[in-house]
Coordinates of C-alpha atoms and ligand atoms in Angstrom, one line a residue:
M1 CA -63.7 24.2 107.2
L2 CA -63.8 20.5 106.7
L3 CA -60.5 20.3 104.8
E4 CA -58.5 23.0 106.7
G5 CA -54.8 22.1 106.7
K6 CA -55.2 19.3 104.2
T7 CA -53.5 18.9 100.8
V8 CA -55.6 17.4 98.0
L9 CA -54.3 16.1 94.7
V10 CA -56.7 15.7 91.8
T11 CA -56.0 14.2 88.3
G12 CA -57.7 15.5 85.2
A13 CA -58.6 18.7 86.9
S14 CA -58.6 21.4 84.2
A15 CA -62.3 20.8 83.4
G16 CA -65.5 19.0 84.4
I17 CA -65.8 17.1 87.6
G18 CA -62.1 17.2 88.4
R19 CA -62.0 21.0 88.2
A20 CA -65.2 21.4 90.3
V21 CA -63.8 19.0 92.9
A22 CA -60.4 20.8 93.0
I23 CA -62.0 24.2 93.5
G24 CA -64.6 22.8 95.9
C25 CA -61.9 21.3 98.1
A26 CA -60.2 24.7 98.2
R27 CA -63.5 26.2 99.2
H28 CA -63.5 23.8 102.1
G29 CA -60.0 24.9 103.2
A30 CA -57.6 22.6 101.3
D31 CA -54.5 23.4 99.3
V32 CA -54.7 21.7 95.9
A33 CA -52.4 20.3 93.2
L34 CA -54.0 19.6 89.8
N35 CA -52.8 17.2 87.2
F36 CA -53.9 18.1 83.7
A37 CA -53.2 16.7 80.2
R38 CA -53.3 19.5 77.6
D39 CA -55.6 22.3 78.6
V40 CA -53.1 24.9 80.0
A41 CA -55.6 27.7 80.1
G42 CA -58.2 25.6 82.0
A43 CA -55.6 24.5 84.5
E44 CA -54.3 28.0 85.0
S45 CA -57.7 29.4 85.5
A46 CA -58.5 26.7 88.1
V47 CA -55.4 27.6 90.0
A48 CA -56.4 31.2 89.9
E49 CA -59.8 30.4 91.4
I50 CA -58.1 28.3 94.1
E51 CA -55.7 31.2 94.9
A52 CA -58.6 33.7 95.0
L53 CA -60.1 31.5 97.8
G54 CA -56.9 32.1 99.8
R55 CA -55.5 28.6 99.3
K56 CA -52.4 27.4 97.5
G57 CA -52.8 25.8 94.1
I58 CA -50.4 24.3 91.6
A59 CA -51.0 22.8 88.1
I60 CA -48.7 20.0 86.9
Q61 CA -49.0 18.7 83.3
G62 CA -48.9 15.0 82.5
D63 CA -50.6 12.2 80.6
V64 CA -51.8 9.8 83.3
A65 CA -51.6 6.9 80.8
D66 CA -47.8 7.2 81.1
P67 CA -46.8 5.4 84.3
A68 CA -43.9 7.9 84.8
T69 CA -46.5 10.7 85.2
A70 CA -47.6 9.3 88.6
K71 CA -44.4 9.7 90.5
D72 CA -43.7 13.0 88.8
F73 CA -47.1 14.4 89.8
V74 CA -46.9 13.2 93.4
S75 CA -43.3 14.3 94.0
R76 CA -43.8 17.7 92.4
A77 CA -47.0 18.3 94.3
T78 CA -45.4 17.3 97.6
E79 CA -42.4 19.6 96.9
A80 CA -44.8 22.5 96.3
L81 CA -47.4 21.9 99.0
G82 CA -45.5 19.9 101.6
R83 CA -47.5 16.7 101.8
V84 CA -50.4 14.6 100.4
D85 CA -53.5 14.0 102.5
V86 CA -56.0 13.3 99.9
F87 CA -55.7 11.8 96.4
V88 CA -58.6 12.0 93.9
N89 CA -58.2 9.8 90.9
N90 CA -60.5 11.6 88.4
A91 CA -58.9 11.7 84.9
G92 CA -60.9 9.6 82.5
I93 CA -62.1 9.3 78.9
C94 CA -65.2 7.7 77.3
P95 CA -65.0 7.7 73.5
F96 CA -68.4 6.2 72.8
H97 CA -68.2 3.4 70.2
A98 CA -70.0 0.2 69.1
F99 CA -68.7 -3.1 70.4
L100 CA -68.5 -5.2 67.2
D101 CA -66.0 -2.9 65.5
M102 CA -64.2 -1.4 68.5
P103 CA -60.8 -0.2 67.3
V104 CA -58.0 -1.8 69.2
E105 CA -56.4 1.6 69.9
T106 CA -59.7 3.0 71.4
F107 CA -60.0 0.0 73.7
E108 CA -56.3 0.2 74.7
R109 CA -56.2 3.9 75.3
T110 CA -59.4 3.8 77.4
M111 CA -57.9 1.1 79.6
Q112 CA -54.5 2.9 79.8
V113 CA -56.0 6.3 80.9
N114 CA -58.9 5.1 83.1
L115 CA -57.4 2.0 84.8
H116 CA -53.7 1.5 84.3
G117 CA -53.1 5.2 84.9
A118 CA -55.2 5.1 88.0
Y119 CA -53.2 2.1 89.3
F120 CA -49.9 3.9 89.2
M121 CA -51.3 7.2 90.4
V122 CA -52.9 5.5 93.4
Q123 CA -49.6 3.6 94.1
A124 CA -47.5 6.8 94.0
A125 CA -50.0 8.7 96.3
A126 CA -50.1 5.8 98.7
N127 CA -46.3 5.6 98.9
Q128 CA -46.2 9.3 99.8
M129 CA -48.9 8.8 102.5
V130 CA -47.1 5.8 104.0
K131 CA -43.9 7.8 104.1
Q132 CA -45.7 10.6 106.0
G133 CA -47.0 8.1 108.5
D134 CA -50.3 9.6 109.4
G135 CA -52.9 8.1 107.0
G136 CA -54.8 9.6 104.2
S137 CA -57.8 9.3 101.9
I138 CA -57.9 8.0 98.4
I139 CA -61.0 8.6 96.3
A140 CA -61.7 7.1 92.8
M141 CA -64.1 8.8 90.4
S142 CA -65.6 5.5 89.3
S143 CA -69.1 5.5 88.0
I144 CA -72.7 4.1 88.0
S145 CA -71.1 2.3 85.1
A146 CA -69.3 0.1 87.5
L147 CA -72.7 -1.5 88.2
V148 CA -74.5 -1.3 84.9
G149 CA -73.6 -1.6 81.2
G150 CA -73.8 0.7 78.2
E151 CA -74.1 -0.4 74.5
Y152 CA -71.4 2.1 73.4
Q153 CA -69.3 1.8 76.6
T154 CA -68.0 -1.8 76.4
H155 CA -64.5 -0.6 76.7
Y156 CA -65.3 2.0 79.4
T157 CA -67.6 0.2 81.9
P158 CA -64.9 -2.5 82.7
T159 CA -62.5 0.3 83.6
K160 CA -65.0 1.8 86.1
A161 CA -65.7 -1.6 87.6
G162 CA -62.0 -2.2 87.7
L163 CA -61.4 1.1 89.5
H164 CA -63.9 0.3 92.2
S165 CA -62.3 -3.2 92.6
L166 CA -58.9 -1.5 92.9
M167 CA -60.3 0.7 95.7
Q168 CA -61.6 -2.4 97.5
S169 CA -58.2 -4.2 97.3
V170 CA -56.1 -1.2 98.2
A171 CA -58.5 -0.4 101.1
I172 CA -57.3 -3.8 102.5
A173 CA -53.6 -3.3 101.6
L174 CA -53.5 0.2 103.1
G175 CA -55.8 -0.1 106.1
K176 CA -52.8 -0.8 108.3
Y177 CA -51.4 2.6 107.4
G178 CA -54.7 4.4 108.2
I179 CA -55.2 5.1 104.5
R180 CA -58.9 5.0 103.5
C181 CA -59.9 4.1 99.9
N182 CA -63.3 4.7 98.5
S183 CA -65.2 5.1 95.2
L184 CA -67.7 7.7 94.0
F185 CA -70.2 6.5 91.4
P186 CA -71.5 9.5 89.5
G187 CA -74.5 9.0 87.3
T188 CA -74.8 11.2 84.2
I189 CA -73.1 14.5 84.9
L190 CA -73.1 17.2 82.2
T191 CA -69.5 17.7 81.1
D192 CA -67.4 17.5 77.9
I193 CA -67.2 13.7 78.2
N194 CA -70.8 13.3 77.1
K195 CA -71.5 16.6 75.3
E196 CA -71.7 14.8 71.9
D197 CA -73.7 11.9 73.2
L198 CA -76.2 14.1 74.9
A199 CA -76.5 16.4 71.8
D200 CA -79.0 13.8 70.7
Q201 CA -82.1 15.4 72.3
G202 CA -84.1 12.1 72.3
K203 CA -81.3 10.4 74.3
R204 CA -81.0 13.4 76.7
T205 CA -84.8 13.5 77.4
Y206 CA -84.7 9.7 78.0
M207 CA -81.8 10.0 80.4
E208 CA -83.5 12.9 82.3
G209 CA -86.7 10.8 82.5
R210 CA -84.8 8.0 84.3
I211 CA -83.7 10.3 87.2
P212 CA -86.0 10.5 90.2
L213 CA -84.5 13.9 91.2
G214 CA -85.6 15.1 87.7
R215 CA -82.3 16.5 86.3
L216 CA -78.9 15.4 85.0
G217 CA -76.0 16.1 87.3
Q218 CA -73.6 19.1 87.4
P219 CA -69.9 18.8 88.2
D220 CA -70.5 20.6 91.5
D221 CA -72.8 17.8 92.6
L222 CA -69.6 15.8 93.2
V223 CA -68.1 18.3 95.6
G224 CA -70.0 17.4 98.8
P225 CA -69.5 13.7 98.5
T226 CA -65.8 14.2 97.7
V227 CA -65.3 16.5 100.6
F228 CA -67.1 14.0 102.9
L229 CA -64.8 11.1 101.9
A230 CA -61.7 13.4 102.0
S231 CA -62.5 14.8 105.5
D232 CA -62.3 13.3 109.0
L233 CA -66.1 13.0 109.0
S234 CA -65.6 9.7 107.1
N235 CA -62.9 8.4 109.4
Y236 CA -64.4 4.9 109.6
V237 CA -65.4 4.6 105.9
T238 CA -63.1 2.5 103.7
G239 CA -63.7 0.1 100.8
A240 CA -67.1 1.8 100.2
S241 CA -68.8 3.3 97.3
L242 CA -71.4 6.1 97.0
L243 CA -73.8 6.6 94.1
V244 CA -74.2 10.3 93.2
D245 CA -76.8 9.8 90.4
G246 CA -80.0 11.6 91.4
G247 CA -81.4 8.1 92.0
A248 CA -81.0 6.8 88.4
Y249 CA -79.6 3.4 89.4
V250 CA -82.6 2.3 91.5
N251 CA -85.2 3.4 88.9
L252 CA -86.1 0.2 87.2
Q253 CA -89.7 1.1 86.6
Ligands
NAI301 N1 -69.7 13.0 83.3 C1 -70.3 11.9 83.7 O1 -71.4 11.6 83.4 C2 -69.5 10.9 84.5 C3 -68.1 11.0 84.6 N2 -67.4 10.0 85.3 C4 -66.0 10.1 85.5 O2 -65.6 11.3 86.0 C5 -64.3 11.6 85.6 C6 -64.2 13.0 85.0 O3 -65.0 13.1 83.9 P1 -65.8 14.4 83.4 O4 -65.5 15.5 84.2 O5 -67.2 14.0 83.2 O6 -65.2 14.6 81.9 P2 -64.3 15.7 81.3 O7 -64.0 15.2 79.9 O8 -64.9 17.0 81.5 O9 -63.0 15.6 82.2 C7 -62.1 14.6 82.1 C8 -60.8 15.2 82.5 O10 -59.8 14.2 82.4 C9 -58.7 14.7 81.7 N3 -57.9 13.7 81.1 C10 -58.3 12.9 80.0 N4 -57.3 12.1 79.7 C11 -56.3 12.4 80.4 C12 -54.9 11.9 80.5 N5 -54.5 11.0 79.7 N6 -54.1 12.5 81.4 C13 -54.5 13.4 82.3 N7 -55.8 13.9 82.2 C14 -56.6 13.4 81.3 C15 -59.3 15.7 80.7 O11 -58.3 16.6 80.2 C16 -60.4 16.3 81.6 O12 -59.8 17.4 82.3 C17 -63.9 10.5 84.5 O13 -63.1 9.5 85.1 C18 -65.3 9.9 84.2 O14 -65.2 8.6 83.7 C19 -68.1 9.0 86.0 C20 -69.4 8.9 85.9 C21 -70.2 9.8 85.1
LIG302 C1 -69.9 9.4 79.7 C2 -71.3 9.0 80.2 O1 -72.2 10.0 79.9 C3 -71.3 9.0 81.7 O2 -70.1 8.4 82.2 C4 -70.4 7.4 83.0 O3 -69.6 6.8 83.7 C5 -71.8 7.1 83.0 O4 -72.1 6.0 82.1 C6 -72.4 8.3 82.4 O5 -73.6 8.2 81.7

């Protein structure tokens, strides 16, 4: 069990990648605290799955865009589970929209959820790890979009590049405490975030055609890479990023 004895916190964990990662970490031996925004039923059923695996689970509601949520999540998770070994910053939104008429509120909300929220969450988790005194692992669910653009993602891709940049800087700031900070770069993973976008069969077929491994991703595809970065197997890995995209990024022609 790679995560035996570890406590993992995951934001945005009632659905999609966050949920798969939360349950996947429990499958590898961790106790898990989930942050969720609104989906009480999704969060409760994830906790039930974690408990069915014989691990402790707790769901804590909060909007990550509110800086106060960060301290609340970390302190309540620590109270319930005893400590924080791993923090996975996963919560995110991508409301597809054209650039020239991007509504100010869509731009600002995307920044606040994806980047500002991440900043304060990572800070709160890091402070708890520093207090514990024996290191930790922080993982950001960045994106292939940290490296490439998207016509309808002009508000979103800068948040993913920013998240990766944040991991690089905090890897330096927190290295002296033994806290490792890394980014995962998922490609296109089938979740609610892109359900509408990929309902366009032409776009879906085009996206599938770009992927050397021949399929779009599933949330469970992120479990192994997350467990690796969370576990002691990656003890000397910090400030790094890992594409989890079926090879899409390298496929120019
Ligand atoms: N699905 C994909 O193709 C890719 C997703 N990602 C990233 O992975 C992360 C997870 O996304 P998915 O699972 O795909 O989408 P999703 O829509 O299924 O999950 C996003 C989760 O974040 C939560 N969330 C949204 N706003 C929140 C807020 N203000 N406070 C707390 N929680 C909030 C949602 O409730 C949901 O549980 C996001 O950061 C996304 O940018 C990165 C690359 C590709
Ligand atoms: C929401 C998109 O489908 C998804 O999110 C990302 O970060 C990548 O751009 C994916 O295509």
